[in-house]
mmCIF file of C-alpha atoms and ligand atoms in Angstrom:
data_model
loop_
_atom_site.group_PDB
_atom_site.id
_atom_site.type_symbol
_atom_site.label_atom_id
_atom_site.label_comp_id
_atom_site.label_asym_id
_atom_site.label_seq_id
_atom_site.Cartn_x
_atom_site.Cartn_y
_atom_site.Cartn_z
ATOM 1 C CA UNK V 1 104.550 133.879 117.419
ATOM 2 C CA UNK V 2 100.927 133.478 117.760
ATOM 3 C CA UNK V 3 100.266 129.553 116.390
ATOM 4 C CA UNK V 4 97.164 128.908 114.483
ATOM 5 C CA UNK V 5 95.362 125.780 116.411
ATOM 6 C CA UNK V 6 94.473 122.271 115.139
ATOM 7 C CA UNK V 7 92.434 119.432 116.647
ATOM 8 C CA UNK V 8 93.243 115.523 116.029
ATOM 9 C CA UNK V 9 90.769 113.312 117.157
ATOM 10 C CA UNK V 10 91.923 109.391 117.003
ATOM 11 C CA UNK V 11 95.682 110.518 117.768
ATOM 12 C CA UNK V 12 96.061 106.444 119.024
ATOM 13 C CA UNK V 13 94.983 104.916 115.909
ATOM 14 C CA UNK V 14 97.463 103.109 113.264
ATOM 15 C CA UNK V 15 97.660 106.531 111.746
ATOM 16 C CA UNK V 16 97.565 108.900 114.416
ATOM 17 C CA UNK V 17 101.127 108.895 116.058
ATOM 18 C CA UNK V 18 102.501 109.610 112.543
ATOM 19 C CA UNK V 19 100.393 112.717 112.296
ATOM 20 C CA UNK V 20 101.427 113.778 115.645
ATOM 21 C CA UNK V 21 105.448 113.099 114.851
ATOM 22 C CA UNK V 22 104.864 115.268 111.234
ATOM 23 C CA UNK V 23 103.368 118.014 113.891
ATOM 24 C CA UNK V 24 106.258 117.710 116.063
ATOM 25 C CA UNK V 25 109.245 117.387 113.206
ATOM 26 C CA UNK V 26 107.856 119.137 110.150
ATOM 27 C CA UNK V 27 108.980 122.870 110.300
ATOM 28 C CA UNK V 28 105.946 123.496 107.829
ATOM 29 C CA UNK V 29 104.030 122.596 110.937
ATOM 30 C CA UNK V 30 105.734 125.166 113.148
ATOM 31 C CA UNK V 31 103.132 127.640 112.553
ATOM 32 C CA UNK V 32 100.496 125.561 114.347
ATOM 33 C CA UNK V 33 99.564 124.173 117.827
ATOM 34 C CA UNK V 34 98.314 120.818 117.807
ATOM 35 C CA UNK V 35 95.302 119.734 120.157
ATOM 36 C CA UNK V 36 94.875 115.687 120.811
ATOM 37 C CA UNK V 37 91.046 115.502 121.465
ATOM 38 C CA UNK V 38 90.601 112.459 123.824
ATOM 39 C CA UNK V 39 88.156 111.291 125.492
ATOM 40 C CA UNK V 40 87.714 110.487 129.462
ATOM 41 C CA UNK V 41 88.224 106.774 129.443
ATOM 42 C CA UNK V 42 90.847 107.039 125.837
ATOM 43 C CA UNK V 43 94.595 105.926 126.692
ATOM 44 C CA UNK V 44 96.712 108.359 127.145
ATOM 45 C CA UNK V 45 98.305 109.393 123.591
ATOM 46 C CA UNK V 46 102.247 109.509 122.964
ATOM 47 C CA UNK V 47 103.757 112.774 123.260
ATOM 48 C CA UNK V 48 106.758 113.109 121.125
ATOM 49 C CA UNK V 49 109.788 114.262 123.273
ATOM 50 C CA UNK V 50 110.210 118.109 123.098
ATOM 51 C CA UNK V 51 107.444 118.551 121.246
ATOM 52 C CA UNK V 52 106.528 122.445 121.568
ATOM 53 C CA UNK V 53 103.164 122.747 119.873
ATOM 54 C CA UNK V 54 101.284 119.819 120.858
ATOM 55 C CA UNK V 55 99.070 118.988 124.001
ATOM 56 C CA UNK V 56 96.299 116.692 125.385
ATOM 57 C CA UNK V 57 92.766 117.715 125.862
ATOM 58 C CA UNK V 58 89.664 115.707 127.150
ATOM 59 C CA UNK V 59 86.343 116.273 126.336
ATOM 60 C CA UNK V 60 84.203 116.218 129.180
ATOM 61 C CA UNK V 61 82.275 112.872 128.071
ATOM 62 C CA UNK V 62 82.997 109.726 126.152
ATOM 63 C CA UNK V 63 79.515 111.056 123.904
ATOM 64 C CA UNK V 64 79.707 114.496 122.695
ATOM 65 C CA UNK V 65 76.590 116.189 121.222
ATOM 66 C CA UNK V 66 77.518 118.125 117.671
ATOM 67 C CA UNK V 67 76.948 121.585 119.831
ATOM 68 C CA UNK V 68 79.459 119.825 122.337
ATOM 69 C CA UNK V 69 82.298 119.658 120.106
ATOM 70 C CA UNK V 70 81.507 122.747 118.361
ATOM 71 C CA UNK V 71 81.562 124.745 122.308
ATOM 72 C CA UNK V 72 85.178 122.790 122.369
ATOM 73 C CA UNK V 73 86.884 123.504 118.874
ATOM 74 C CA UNK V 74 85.461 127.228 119.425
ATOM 75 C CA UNK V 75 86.720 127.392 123.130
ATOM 76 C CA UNK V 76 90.540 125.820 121.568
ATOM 77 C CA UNK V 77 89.839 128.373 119.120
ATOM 78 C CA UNK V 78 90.609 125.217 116.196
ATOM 79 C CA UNK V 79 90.726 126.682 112.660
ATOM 80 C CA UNK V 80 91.433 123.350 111.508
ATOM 81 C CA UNK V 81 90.178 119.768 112.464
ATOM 82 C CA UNK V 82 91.807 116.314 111.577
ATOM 83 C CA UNK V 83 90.405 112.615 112.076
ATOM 84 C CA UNK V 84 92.276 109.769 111.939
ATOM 85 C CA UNK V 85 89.402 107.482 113.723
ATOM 86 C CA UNK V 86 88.422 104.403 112.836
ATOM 87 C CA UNK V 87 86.347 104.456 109.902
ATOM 88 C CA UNK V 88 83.712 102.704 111.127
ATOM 89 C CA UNK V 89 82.265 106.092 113.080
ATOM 90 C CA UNK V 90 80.478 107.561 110.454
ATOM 91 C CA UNK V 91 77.988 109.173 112.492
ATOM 92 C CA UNK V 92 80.979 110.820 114.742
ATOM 93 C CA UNK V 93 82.553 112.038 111.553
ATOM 94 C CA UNK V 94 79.173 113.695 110.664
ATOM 95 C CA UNK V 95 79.048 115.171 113.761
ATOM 96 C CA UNK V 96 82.562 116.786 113.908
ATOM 97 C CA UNK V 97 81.777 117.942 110.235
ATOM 98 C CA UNK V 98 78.360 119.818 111.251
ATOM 99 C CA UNK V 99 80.733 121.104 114.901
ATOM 100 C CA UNK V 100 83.227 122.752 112.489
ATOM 101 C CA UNK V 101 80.916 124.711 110.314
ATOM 102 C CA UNK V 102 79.188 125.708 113.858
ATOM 103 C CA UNK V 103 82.154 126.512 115.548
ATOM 104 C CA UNK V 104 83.407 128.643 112.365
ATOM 105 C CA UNK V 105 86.638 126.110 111.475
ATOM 106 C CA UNK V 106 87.459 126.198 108.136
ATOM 107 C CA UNK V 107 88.681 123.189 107.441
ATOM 108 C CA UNK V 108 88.038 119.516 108.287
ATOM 109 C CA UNK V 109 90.419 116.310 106.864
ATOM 110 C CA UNK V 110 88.224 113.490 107.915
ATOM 111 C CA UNK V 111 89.703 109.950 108.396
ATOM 112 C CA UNK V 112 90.517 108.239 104.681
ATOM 113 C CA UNK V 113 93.817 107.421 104.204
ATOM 114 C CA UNK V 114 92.443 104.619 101.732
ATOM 115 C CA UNK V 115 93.993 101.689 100.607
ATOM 116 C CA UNK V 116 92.051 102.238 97.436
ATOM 117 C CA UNK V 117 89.926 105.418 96.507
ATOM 118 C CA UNK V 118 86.795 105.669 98.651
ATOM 119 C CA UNK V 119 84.744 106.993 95.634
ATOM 120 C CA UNK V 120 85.565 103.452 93.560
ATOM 121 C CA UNK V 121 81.435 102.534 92.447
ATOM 122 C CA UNK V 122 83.201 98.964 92.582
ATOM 123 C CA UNK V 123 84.290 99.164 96.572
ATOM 124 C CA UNK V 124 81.592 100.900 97.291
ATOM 125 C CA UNK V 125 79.235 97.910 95.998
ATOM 126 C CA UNK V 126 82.080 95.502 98.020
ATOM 127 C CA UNK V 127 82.306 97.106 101.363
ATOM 128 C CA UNK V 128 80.771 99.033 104.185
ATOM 129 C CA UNK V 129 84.274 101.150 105.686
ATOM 130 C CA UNK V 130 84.269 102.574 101.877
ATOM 131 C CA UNK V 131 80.770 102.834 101.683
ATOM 132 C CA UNK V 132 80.972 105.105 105.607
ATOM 133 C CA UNK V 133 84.136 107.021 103.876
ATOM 134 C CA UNK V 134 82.042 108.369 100.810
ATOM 135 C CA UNK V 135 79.090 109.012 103.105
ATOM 136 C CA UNK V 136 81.381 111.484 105.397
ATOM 137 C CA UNK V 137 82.908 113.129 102.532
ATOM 138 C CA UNK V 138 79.421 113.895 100.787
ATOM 139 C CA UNK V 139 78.086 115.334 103.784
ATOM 140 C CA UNK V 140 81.382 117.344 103.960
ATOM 141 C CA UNK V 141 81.009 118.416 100.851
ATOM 142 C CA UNK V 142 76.867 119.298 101.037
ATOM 143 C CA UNK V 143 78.110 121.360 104.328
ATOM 144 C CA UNK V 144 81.086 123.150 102.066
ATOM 145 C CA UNK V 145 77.838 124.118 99.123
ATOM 146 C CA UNK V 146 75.737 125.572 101.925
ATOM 147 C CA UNK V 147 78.879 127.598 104.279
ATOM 148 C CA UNK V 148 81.410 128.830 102.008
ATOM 149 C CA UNK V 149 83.911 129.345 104.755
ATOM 150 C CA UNK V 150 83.672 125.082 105.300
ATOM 151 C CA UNK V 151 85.785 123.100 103.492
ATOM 152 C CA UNK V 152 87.313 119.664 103.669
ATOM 153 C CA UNK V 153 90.633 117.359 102.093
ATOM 154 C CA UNK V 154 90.498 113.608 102.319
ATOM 155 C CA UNK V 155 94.053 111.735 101.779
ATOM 156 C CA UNK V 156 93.935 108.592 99.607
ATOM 157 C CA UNK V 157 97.110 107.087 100.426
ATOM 158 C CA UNK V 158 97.185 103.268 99.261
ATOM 159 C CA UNK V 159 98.484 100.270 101.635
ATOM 160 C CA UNK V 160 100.423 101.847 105.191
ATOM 161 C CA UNK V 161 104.108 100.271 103.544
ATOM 162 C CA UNK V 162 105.985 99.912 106.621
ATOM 163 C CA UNK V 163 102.609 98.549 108.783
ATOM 164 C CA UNK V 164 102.071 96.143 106.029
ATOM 165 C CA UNK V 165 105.344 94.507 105.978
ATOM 166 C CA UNK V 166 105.204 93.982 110.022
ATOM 167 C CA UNK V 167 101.877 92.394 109.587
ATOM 168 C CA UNK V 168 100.189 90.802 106.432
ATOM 169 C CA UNK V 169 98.808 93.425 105.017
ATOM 170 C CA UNK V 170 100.806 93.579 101.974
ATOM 171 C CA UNK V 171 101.001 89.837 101.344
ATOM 172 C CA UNK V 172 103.995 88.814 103.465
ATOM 173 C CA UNK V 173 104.720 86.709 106.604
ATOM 174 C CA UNK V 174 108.048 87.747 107.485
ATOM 175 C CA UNK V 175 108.152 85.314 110.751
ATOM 176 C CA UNK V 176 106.986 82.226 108.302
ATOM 177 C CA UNK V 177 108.744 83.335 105.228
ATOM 178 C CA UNK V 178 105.705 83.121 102.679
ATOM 179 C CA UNK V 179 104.691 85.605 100.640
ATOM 180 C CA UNK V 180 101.105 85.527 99.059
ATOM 181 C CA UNK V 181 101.272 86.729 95.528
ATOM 182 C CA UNK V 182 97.879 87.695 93.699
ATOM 183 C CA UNK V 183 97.550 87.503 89.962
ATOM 184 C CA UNK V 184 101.388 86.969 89.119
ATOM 185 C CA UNK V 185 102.742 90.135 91.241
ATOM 186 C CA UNK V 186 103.709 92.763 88.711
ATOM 187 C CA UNK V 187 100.354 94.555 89.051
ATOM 188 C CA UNK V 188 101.945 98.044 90.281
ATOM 189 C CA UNK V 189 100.002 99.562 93.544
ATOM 190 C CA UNK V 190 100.605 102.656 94.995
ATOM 191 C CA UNK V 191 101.681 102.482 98.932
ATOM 192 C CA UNK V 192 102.605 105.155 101.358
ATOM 193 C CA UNK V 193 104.489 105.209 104.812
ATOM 194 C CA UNK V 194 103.214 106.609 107.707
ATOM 195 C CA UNK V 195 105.385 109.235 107.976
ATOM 196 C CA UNK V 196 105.028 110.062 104.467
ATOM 197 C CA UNK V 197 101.294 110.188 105.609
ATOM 198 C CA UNK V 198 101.633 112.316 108.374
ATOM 199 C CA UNK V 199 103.697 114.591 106.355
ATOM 200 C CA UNK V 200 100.869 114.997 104.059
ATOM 201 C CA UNK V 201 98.251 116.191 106.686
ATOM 202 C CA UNK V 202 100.934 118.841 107.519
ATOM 203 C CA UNK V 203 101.236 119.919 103.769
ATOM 204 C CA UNK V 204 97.508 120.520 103.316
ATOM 205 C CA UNK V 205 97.807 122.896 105.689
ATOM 206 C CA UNK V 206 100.365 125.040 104.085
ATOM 207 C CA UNK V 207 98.390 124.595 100.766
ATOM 208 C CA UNK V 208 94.757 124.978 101.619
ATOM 209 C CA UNK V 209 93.445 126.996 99.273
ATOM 210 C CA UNK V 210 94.818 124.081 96.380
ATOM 211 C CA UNK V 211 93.559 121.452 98.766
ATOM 212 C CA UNK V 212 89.841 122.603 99.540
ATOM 213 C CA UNK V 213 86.734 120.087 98.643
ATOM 214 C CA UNK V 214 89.109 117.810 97.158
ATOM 215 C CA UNK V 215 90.341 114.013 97.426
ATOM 216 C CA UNK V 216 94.359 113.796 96.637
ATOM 217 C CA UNK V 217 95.704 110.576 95.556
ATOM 218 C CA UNK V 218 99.276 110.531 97.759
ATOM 219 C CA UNK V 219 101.993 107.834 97.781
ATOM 220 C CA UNK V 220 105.735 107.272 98.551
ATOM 221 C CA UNK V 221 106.231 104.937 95.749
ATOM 222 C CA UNK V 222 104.461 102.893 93.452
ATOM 223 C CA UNK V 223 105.439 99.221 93.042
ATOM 224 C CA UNK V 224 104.804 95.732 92.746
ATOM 225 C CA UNK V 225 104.240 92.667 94.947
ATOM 226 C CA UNK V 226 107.333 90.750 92.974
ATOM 227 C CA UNK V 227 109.508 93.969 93.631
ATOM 228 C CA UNK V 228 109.186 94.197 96.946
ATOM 229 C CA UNK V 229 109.359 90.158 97.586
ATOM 230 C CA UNK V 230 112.818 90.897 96.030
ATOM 231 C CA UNK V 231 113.944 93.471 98.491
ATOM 232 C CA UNK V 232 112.851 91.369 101.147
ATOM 233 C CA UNK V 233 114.785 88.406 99.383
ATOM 234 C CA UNK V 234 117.723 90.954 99.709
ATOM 235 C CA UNK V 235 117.538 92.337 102.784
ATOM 236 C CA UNK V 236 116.919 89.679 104.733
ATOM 237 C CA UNK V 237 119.361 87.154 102.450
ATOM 238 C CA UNK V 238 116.287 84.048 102.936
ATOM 239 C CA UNK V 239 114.012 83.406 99.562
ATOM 240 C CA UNK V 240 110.331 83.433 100.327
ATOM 241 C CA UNK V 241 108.176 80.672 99.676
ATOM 242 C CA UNK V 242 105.501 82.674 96.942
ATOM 243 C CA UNK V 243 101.885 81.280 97.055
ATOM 244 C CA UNK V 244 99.666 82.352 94.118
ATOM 245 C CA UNK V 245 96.203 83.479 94.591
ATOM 246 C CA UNK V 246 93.564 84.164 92.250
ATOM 247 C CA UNK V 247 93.123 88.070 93.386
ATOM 248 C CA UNK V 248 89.233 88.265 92.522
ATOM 249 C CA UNK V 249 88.339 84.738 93.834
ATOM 250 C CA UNK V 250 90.118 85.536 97.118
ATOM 251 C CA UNK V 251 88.521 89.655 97.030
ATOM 252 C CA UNK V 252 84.637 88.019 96.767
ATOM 253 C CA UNK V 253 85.184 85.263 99.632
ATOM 254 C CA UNK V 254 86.660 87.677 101.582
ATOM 255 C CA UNK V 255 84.472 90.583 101.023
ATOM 256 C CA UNK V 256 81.120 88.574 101.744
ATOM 257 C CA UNK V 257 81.989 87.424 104.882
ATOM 258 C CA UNK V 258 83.128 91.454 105.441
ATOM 259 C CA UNK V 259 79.516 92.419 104.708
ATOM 260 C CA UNK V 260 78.036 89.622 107.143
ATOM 261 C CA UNK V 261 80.208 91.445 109.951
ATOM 262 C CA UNK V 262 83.342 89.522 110.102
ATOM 263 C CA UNK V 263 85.537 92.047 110.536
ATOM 264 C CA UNK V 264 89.433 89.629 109.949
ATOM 265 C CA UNK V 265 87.875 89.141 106.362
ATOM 266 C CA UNK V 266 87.378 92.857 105.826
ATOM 267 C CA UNK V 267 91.068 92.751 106.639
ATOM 268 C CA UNK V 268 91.753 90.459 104.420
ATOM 269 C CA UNK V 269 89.247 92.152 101.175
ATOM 270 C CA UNK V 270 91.153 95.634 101.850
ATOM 271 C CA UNK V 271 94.506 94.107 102.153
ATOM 272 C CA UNK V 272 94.030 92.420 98.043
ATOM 273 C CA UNK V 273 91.943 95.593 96.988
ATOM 274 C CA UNK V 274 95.494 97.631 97.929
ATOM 275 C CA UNK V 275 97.316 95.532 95.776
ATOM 276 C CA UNK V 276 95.187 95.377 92.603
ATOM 277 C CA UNK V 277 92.964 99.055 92.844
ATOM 278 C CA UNK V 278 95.640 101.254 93.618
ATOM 279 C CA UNK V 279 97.932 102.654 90.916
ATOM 280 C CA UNK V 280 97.471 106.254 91.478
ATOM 281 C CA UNK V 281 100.396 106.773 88.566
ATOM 282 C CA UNK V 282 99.225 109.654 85.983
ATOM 283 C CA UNK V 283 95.758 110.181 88.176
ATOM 284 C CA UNK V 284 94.424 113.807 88.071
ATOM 285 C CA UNK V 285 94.020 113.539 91.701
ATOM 286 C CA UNK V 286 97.495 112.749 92.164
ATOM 287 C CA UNK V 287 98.292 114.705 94.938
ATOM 288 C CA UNK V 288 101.877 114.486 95.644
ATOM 289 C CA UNK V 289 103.015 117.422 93.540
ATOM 290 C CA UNK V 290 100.241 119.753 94.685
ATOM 291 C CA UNK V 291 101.903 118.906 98.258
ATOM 292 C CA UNK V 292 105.243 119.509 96.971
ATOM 293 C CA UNK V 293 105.701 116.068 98.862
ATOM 294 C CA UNK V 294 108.653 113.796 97.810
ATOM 295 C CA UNK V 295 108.331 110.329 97.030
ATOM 296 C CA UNK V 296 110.674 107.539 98.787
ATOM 297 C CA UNK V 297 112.380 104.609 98.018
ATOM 298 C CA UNK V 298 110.849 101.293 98.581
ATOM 299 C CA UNK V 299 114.209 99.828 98.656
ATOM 300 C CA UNK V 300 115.515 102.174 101.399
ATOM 301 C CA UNK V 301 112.056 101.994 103.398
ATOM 302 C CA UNK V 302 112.460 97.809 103.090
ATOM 303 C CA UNK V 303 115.758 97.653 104.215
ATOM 304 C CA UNK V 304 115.113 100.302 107.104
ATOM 305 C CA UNK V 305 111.877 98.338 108.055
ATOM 306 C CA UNK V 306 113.467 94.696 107.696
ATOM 307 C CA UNK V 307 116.370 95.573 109.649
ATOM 308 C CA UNK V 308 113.938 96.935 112.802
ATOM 309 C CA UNK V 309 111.807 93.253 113.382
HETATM 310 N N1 NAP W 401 95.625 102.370 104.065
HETATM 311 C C1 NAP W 401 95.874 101.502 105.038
HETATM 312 O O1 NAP W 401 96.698 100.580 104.887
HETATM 313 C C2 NAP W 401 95.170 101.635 106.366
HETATM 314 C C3 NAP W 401 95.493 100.753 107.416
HETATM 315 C C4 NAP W 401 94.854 100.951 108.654
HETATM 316 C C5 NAP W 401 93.942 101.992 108.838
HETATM 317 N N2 NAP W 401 93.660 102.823 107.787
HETATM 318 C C6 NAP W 401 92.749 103.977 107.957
HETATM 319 O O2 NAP W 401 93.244 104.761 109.055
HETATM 320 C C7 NAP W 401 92.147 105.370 109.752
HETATM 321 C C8 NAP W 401 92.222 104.980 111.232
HETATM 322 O O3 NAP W 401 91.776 103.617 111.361
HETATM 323 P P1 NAP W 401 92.356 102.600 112.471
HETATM 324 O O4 NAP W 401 91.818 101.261 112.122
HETATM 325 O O5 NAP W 401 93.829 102.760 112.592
HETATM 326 O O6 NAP W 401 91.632 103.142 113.777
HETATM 327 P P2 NAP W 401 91.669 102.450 115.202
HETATM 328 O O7 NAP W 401 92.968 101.723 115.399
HETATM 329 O O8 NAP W 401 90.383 101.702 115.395
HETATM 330 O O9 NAP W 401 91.706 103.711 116.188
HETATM 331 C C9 NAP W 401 90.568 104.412 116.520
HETATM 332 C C10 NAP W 401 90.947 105.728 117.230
HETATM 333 O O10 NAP W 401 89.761 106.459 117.447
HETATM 334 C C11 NAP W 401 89.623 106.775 118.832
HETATM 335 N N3 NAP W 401 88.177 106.728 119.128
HETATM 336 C C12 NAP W 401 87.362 105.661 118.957
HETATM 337 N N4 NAP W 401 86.086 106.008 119.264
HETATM 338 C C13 NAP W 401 86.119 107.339 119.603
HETATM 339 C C14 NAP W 401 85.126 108.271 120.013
HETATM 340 N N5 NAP W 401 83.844 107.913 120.127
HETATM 341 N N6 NAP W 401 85.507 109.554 120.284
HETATM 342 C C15 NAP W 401 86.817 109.922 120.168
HETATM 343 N N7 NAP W 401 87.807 109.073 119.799
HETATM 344 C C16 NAP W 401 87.462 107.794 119.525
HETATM 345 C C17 NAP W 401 90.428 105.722 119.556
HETATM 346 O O11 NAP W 401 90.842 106.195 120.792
HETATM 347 P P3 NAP W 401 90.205 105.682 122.184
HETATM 348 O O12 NAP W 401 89.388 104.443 121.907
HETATM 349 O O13 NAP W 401 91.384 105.425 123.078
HETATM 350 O O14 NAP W 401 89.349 106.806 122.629
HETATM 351 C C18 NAP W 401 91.618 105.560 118.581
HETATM 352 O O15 NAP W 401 92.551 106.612 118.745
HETATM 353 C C19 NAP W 401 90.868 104.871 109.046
HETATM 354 O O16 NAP W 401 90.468 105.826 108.103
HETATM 355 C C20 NAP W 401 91.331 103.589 108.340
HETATM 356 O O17 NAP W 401 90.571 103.261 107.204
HETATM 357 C C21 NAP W 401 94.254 102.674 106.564
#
C-alpha cells in the first residue's frame, strides 16, 4: 500500500509523543507514514516499538528559511503537516504555514491544543501564547482565502487531564495532598487526555474535508474540580486538604506578571483559565462528534492515572 505522508514538527513536546503513539496504534492512521521533523541539535524523539509508519528526519539546520522547509515537505512528499511546538514560535508557525502552500500540502494543524479557546477576545486581552495562537491561525486562514488547495484545523482541547493531575495544573498536589479549589468547584470544564488528543489529530485526517478552516472544540469528559477531588479522595483512600481561591483575583495577579515575562505565572493564569473558560458542552464547534471520537471516563482515567505515581 502506498501511505500518504505526514510531517510532525515538536514530536518531544508535552503533546507530541501522544500524537506519535495515535500514529503508531490508531488503525485510522494506517494509511499514513509519519515524518518526525527534528532538528540537528533536537533530542532524539521516542519511537514507539514496532511502529511501521513512522521515522526520524533532520533538517539540515537548527534555522530553516520558509523555501527550506517547503524544499523538505516537497522532497518527503508531506500532504499533510502537524505542529505540536511550543506556542511561543509564532514566527516558525508562520513559516511552516507559507512552506505548505509552497510546497503544495494541503493541510496544516498548527500547535493549539488550548486550555481555553484561542479566539476568547477576553484571553486574548490576558495573554500573549493566546494572543501568538490566533495570530497563526489568521495567517492560516488569509493563506487558505488566497490558495484554495491550503487549508488548516486547530484542536481546542481544554486542560491535558492526566498531565494535570501529575503536576498542578488542574489544582492538585498529589505529593502534599491539597487541592486548590477556585470559586466553590462545581464550575464544569472541559479536559482531554493525551491520548484522546493524539487520537484526534489522527481523526482529522480521515475527515478532512469536515475539518478544513475550522477550530473543533474536543474533550474526553467534561467535569468539575469537586468531582474529580472526589475520585482522587477515592482512589487514593486520603481526603485532600481543599483551599479556596477567588478564581478572578488569582487569574489577574497571575496573568500580569505573565505579560511582564514571567513565564511560572503564565502557568499558573492558563492553569485557572482551564478551569473556569472551558465548558465546551452544547458549543457549535464541538468537535467530538464530527471526529466520531468517544468520550472517556474521568473516573476510569483517575483511577488509571492515580494508581501509576
Ligand atoms: N491544554 C493544555 O493543558 C496544554 C498543556 C501544555 C501544552 N499545551 C500546548 O501544547 C503545545 C506544545 O507546547 P509545549 O509547552 O508542550 O511545548 P514544549 O514542551 O516547549 O516543546 C517544544 C517542542 O518544539 C521543538 N522545537 C522548539 N524549537 C524548535 C525549532 N526552532 N524548530 C523545530 N522544533 C523546535 C522542541 O524540540 P527540540 O527543542 O528538541 O528541537 C520540542 O519538541 C502548545 O500549543 C501548548 O500551548 C497545552
Amino acid at each position: 500500500m502506498q501511505r500518504r505522508r505526514a510531517a510532525l514538527f515538536g514530536a518531544t513536546s508535552r503533546i507530541g509523543p501522544a500524537i506519535v503513539s495515535a500514529f503508531s496504534e490508531d488503525t485510522s492512521a494506517d494509511a499514513w507514514h509519519l515524518y518526525l521533523i527534528i532538528r540537528p541539535s533536537s533530542k532524539a524523539p521516542k519511537l514507539p516499538e514496532n511502529s511501521r509508519n513512522i521515522s526520524v528526519h533532520t533538517l539540515p539546520a537548527d534555522e530553516s528559511s520558509t523555501q527550506e522547509l517547503a524544499d523538505v515537505f516537497e522532497k518527503l512528499d508531506c500532504s499533510v503537516v502537524i505542529s505540536s511546538l511550543n506556542a511561543g514560535l509564532a514566527d516558525l508557525h508562520k513559516s511552516i504555514a507559507e512552506a505548505c502552500v509552497a510546497a503544495g500540502v494541503s493541510r496544516f494543524i498548527p500547535a493549539d491544543y488550548g486550555s481555553i479557546r484561542s479566539d476568547d477576545p477576553w484571553a486574548l486581552d490576558l495573554m500573549v501564547n493566546f494572543r501568538n495562537k490566533a495570530f497563526v491561525r489568521w495567517r492560516c486562514q488569509r493563506l487558505a482565502d488566497q490558495h484554495p488547495s491550503f487549508s488548516w484545523t486547530s484542536l481546542a482541547t481544554g486542560h491535558f487531564f492526566d498531565y494535570g493531575l501529575h503536576t498542578e495544573l488542574l489544582g492538585y498536589d498529589l505529593k502534599k495532598g491539597t487541592a486548590q479549589i477556585f470559586d466553590g468547584g462545581d464550575l464544569p470544564f472541559s479536559a482531554s487526555t493525551t491520548a484522546q488528543i493524539g487520537r484526534a489529530v489522527v481523526k482529522v485526517l480521515s475527515h478532512e474535508k469536515e475539518t478544513a478552516n475550522k477550530m473543533l472544540l474536543i474533550q474526553s469528559f467534561c467535569v468539575t474540580q469537586n468531582e474529580v477531588a472526589a475520585e482522587i479522595e477515592r482512589a487514593t483512600g486520603k481526603p485532600l486538604q481543599r483551599i479556596q481561591v477567588d478564581g478572578n483575583t488569582y487569574l489577574l495577579e497571575n496573568a500580569a506578571k505573565a505579560e511582564k515575562g514571567d513565564a511560572a505565572a503564565l502557568e499558573e493564569a492558563v492553569a485557572v483559565c482551564g478551569i473556569l473558560r472551558s465548558n465546551w458542552q452544547g458549543r457549535p464547534e464541538y468537535g467530538n462528534t464530527l471526529l466520531e471520537l468517544d468520550e472517556e471516563d474521568m473516573r476510569e482515567v483517575v483511577r488509571k492515572e492515580i494508581g501509576s505515581t
